[in-house]
Short mmCIF file of C-alpha atoms and ligand atoms in Angstrom, two decimals:
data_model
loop_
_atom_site.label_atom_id
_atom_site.label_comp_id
_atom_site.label_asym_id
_atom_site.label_seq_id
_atom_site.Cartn_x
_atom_site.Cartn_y
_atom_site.Cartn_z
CA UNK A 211 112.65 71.85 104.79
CA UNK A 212 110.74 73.84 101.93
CA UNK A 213 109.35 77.31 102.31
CA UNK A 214 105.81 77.81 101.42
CA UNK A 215 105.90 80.75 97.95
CA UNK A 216 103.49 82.48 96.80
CA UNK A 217 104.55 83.57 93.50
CA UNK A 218 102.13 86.58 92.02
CA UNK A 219 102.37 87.50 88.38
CA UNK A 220 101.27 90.54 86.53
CA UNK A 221 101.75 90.90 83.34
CA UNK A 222 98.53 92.21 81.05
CA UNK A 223 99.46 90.63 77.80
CA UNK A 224 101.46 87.70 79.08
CA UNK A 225 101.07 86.12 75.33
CA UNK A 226 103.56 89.24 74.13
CA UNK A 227 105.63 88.79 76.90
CA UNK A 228 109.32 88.00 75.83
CA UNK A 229 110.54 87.99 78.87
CA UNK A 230 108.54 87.79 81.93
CA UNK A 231 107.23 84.55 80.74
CA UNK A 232 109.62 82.66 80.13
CA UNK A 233 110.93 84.25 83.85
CA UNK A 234 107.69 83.03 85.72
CA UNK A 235 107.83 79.36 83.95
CA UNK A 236 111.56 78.79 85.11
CA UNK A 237 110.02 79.44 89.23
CA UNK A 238 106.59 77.34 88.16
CA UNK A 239 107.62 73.69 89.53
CA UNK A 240 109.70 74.54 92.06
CA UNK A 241 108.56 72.19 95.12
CA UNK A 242 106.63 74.78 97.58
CA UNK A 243 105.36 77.14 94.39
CA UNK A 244 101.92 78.43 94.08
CA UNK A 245 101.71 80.16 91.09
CA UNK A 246 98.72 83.05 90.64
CA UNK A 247 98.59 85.35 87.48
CA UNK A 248 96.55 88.14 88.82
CA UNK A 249 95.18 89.58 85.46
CA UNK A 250 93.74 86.07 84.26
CA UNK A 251 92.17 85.41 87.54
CA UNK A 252 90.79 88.44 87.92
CA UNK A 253 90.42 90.40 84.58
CA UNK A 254 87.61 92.97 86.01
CA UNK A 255 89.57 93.92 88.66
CA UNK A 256 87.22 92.55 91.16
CA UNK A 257 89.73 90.79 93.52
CA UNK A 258 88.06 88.51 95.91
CA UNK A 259 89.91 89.71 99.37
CA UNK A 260 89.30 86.91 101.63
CA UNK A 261 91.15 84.16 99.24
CA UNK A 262 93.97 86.60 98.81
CA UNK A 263 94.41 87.05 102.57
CA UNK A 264 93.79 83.32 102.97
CA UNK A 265 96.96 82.62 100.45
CA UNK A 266 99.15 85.21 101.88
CA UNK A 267 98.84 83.66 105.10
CA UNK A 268 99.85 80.91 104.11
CA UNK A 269 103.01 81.80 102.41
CA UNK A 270 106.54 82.40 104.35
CA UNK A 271 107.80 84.20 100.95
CA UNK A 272 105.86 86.36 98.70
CA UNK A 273 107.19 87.32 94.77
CA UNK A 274 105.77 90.00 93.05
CA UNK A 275 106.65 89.78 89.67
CA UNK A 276 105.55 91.76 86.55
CA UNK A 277 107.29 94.06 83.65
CA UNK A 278 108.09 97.83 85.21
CA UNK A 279 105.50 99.74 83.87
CA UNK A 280 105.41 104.01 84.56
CA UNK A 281 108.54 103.31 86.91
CA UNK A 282 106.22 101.18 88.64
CA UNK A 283 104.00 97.84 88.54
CA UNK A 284 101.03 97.24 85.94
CA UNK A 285 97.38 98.30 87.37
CA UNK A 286 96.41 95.33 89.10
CA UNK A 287 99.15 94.83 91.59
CA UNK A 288 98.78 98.07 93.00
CA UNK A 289 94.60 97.60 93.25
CA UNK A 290 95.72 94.15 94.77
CA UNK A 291 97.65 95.86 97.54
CA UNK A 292 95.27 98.85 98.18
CA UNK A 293 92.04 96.21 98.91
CA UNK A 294 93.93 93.08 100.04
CA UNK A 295 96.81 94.60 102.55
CA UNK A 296 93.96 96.09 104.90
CA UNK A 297 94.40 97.38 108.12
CA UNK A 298 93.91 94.68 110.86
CA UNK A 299 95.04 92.21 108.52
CA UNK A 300 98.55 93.51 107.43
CA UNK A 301 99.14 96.39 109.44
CA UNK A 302 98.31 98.35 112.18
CA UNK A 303 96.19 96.86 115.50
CA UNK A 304 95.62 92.96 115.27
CA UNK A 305 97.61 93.69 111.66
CA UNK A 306 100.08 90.87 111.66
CA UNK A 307 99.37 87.94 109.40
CA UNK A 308 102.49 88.92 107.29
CA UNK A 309 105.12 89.49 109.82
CA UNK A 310 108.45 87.86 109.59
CA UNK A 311 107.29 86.95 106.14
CA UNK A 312 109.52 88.09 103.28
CA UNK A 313 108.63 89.92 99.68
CA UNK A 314 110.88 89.92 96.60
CA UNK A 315 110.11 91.68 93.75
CA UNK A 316 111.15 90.29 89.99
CA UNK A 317 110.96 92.84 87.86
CA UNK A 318 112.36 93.33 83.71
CA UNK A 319 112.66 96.99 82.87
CA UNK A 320 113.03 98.46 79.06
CA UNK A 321 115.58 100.80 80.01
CA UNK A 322 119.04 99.81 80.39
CA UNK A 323 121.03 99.10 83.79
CA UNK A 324 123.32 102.51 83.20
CA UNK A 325 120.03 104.62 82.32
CA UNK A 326 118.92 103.70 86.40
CA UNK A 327 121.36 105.89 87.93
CA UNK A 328 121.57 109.62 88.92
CA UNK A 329 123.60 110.49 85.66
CA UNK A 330 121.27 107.89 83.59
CA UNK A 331 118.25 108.84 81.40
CA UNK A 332 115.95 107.66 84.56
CA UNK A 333 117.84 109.73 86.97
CA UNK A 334 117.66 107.35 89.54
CA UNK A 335 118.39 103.96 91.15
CA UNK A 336 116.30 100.58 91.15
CA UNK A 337 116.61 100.71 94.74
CA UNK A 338 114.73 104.28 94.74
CA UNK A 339 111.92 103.84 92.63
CA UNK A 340 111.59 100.64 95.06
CA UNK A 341 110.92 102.22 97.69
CA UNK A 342 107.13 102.05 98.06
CA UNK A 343 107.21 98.32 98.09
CA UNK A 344 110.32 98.01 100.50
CA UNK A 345 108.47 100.77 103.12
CA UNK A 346 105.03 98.33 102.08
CA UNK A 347 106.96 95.68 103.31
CA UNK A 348 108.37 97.09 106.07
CA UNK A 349 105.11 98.58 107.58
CA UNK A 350 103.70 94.83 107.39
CA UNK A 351 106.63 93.52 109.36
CA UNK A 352 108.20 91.82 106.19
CA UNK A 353 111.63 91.18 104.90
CA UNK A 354 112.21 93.18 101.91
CA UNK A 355 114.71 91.06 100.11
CA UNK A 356 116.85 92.68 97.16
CA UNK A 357 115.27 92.64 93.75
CA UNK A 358 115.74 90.42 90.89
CA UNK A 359 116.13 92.91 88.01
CA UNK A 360 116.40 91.90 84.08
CA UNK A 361 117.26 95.24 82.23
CA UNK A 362 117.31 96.09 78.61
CA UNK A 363 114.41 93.93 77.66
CA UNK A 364 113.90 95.17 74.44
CA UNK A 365 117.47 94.21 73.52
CA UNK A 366 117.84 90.75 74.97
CA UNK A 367 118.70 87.95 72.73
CA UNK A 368 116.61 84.90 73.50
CA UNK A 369 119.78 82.66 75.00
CA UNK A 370 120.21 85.97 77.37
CA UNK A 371 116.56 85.65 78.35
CA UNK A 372 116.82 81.84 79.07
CA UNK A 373 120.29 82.57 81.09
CA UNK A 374 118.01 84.90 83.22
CA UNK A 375 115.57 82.59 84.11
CA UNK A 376 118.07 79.81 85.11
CA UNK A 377 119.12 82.35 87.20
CA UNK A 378 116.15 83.08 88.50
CA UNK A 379 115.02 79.67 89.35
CA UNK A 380 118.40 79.24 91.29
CA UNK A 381 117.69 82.08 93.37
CA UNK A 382 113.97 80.92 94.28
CA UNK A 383 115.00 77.20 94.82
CA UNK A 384 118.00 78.81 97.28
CA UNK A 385 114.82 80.94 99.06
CA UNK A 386 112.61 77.85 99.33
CA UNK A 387 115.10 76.27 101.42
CA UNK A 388 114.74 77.10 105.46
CA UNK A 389 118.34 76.77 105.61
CA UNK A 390 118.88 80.31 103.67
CA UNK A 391 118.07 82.64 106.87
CA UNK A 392 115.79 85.35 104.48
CA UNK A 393 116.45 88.49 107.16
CA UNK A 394 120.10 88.36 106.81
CA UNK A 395 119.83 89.18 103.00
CA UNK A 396 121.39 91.86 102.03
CA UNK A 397 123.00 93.54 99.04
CA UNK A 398 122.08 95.49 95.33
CA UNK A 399 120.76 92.40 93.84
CA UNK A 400 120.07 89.26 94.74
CA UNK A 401 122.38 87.45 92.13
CA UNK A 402 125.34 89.30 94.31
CA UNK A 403 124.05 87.82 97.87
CA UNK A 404 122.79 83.98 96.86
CA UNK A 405 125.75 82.53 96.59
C1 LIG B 58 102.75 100.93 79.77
C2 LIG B 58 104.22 100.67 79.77
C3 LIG B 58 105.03 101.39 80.63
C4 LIG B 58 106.39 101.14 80.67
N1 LIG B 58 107.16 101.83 81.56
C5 LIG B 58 108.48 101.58 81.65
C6 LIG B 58 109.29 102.26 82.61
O1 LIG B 58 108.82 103.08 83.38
N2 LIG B 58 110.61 101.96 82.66
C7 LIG B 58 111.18 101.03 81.82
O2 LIG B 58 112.40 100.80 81.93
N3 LIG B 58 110.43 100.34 80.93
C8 LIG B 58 109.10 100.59 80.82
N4 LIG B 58 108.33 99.89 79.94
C9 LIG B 58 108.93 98.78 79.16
C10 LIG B 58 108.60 97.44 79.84
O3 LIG B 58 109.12 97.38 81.16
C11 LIG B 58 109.13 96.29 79.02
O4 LIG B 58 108.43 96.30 77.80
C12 LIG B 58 108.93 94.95 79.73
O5 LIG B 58 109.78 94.88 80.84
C13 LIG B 58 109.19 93.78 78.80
O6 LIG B 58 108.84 92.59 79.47
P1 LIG B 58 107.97 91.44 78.73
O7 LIG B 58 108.79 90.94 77.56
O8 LIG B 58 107.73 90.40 79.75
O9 LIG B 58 106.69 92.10 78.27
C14 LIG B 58 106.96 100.15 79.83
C15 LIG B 58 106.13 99.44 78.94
C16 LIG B 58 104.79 99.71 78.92
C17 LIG B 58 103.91 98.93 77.94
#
C-alpha cells in the first residue's frame, strides 16, 4: 500500500534554482505525490487556511522542502506554519489532525557539510538549527524523520545534483510504502537509515 505525501515547496525564484528544482521534479510522479509550491500559489502571502488544513489532513507524510535561507526556511513556510498549524487543529485541545503523521524536511544549504559543526564556520550541527521544526513536529504529535540535506550548493557539478535527486526519489518512494514503519526512523540522515 502507498502513503498519501504531501510534498510542500518553497523556493522564491524556483527559475534560478540549480538545485532544489531539479530535487522537487525527481519526488513529482511518485504514485501518492501531491505536489504544492507555496510561493506560486500564493505569491501575496495570503494563504487560504482551510485548504491547507484540508490537505494536511489528508496526508500520512508531510515534506517541507526549500533552499536554507538565514539558517532557516524562506518567508513563506514559516507564515504557512504560524496561520495554518492553529491551535485546535494541530495542537493543543481537540488539536490532533496531524498526529502519528510524519514531517521530513529536504533542505540544500550553501555552506559546506564540515562548516555545520561546532569547529565549522556555522558553529553548529544540521540537527541543531533543526530544532524548531523537529519540537513543531513533536508538539503536533508527528514523526520527525531525519533530514535530507544537499550541502555545498554553490559548488555542485550538475551530474552531483542529478545523483542527489535519484537519491532523493529513492528515499520518498521507500516512505510512500506502508511497509517502511516511519516512527522507527532513526539516524543523522536519512540516506544512512533507508536502506
Ligand atoms: C537569503 C539567503 C539566505 C541564505 N542563507 C543561507 C544560510 O543560512 N546557510 C547556508 O548554508 N546557505 C544560505 N544561503 C544559500 C542557499 O541555501 C543556497 O543558495 C541554496 O541552497 C541553493 O539552492 P537552489 O539552487 O535551489 O537555489 C542563503 C541564500 C539566500 C539567497
Amino acid at each position: 500500500m502507498t502513503r498519501s505525501i504531501l510534498h510542500l515547496f518553497a523556493h522564491p525564484a524556483p527559475h534560478r534554482s540549480r538545485v532544489n528544482r531539479p530535487l522537487a521534479q525527481a519526488i513529482q510522479g511518485i504514485p501518492g505525490v501531491s505536489h504544492v509550491d507555496l510561493y506560486a500559489r500564493y505569491p501575496d502571502f495570503h494563504i487560504d487556511i482551510r485548504r491547507e488544513q484540508e490537505q494536511l489532513a489528508g496526508a500520512d507524510l508531510i515534506i517541507f522542502q526549500h533552499p536554507f535561507f538565514w539558517y532557516s526556511s524562506p518567508a513563506i513556510l514559516k507564515e504557512w506554519q504560524d496561520v495554518v498549524l492553529e491551535h485546535g487543529f494541530a495542537y493543543g485541545e481537540g488539536g490532533n489532525a496531524l498526529r502519528g503523521k510524519a514531517l521530513l524536511s529536504v533542505i540544500s544549504t550553501g555552506g559546506v557539510r564540515e562548516a555545520y559543526c561546532p569547529a565549522g564556520h556555522n558553529h553548529f550541527t544540521m540537527a541543531e538549527f533543526l530544532r524548531p521544526f523537529e519540537q513543531t513536529a513533536r508538539l503536533c504529535g508527528m514523526h520527525y524523520l531525519p533530514p535530507f540535506v544537499v550541502h555545498g550548493t554553490h559548488s555542485l557539478q550538475k551530474d552531483e545534483v542529478d545523483a542527489q535527486a535519484v537519491e532523493l526519489r529513492r528515499c520518498v518512494e521507500r516512505l510512500a510504502d506502508e511497509s517502511c514503519d516511519l516512527g522507527r526512523l532513526e539516524g543523522a540522515t536519512l540516506t544512512e537509515v533507508i536502506p
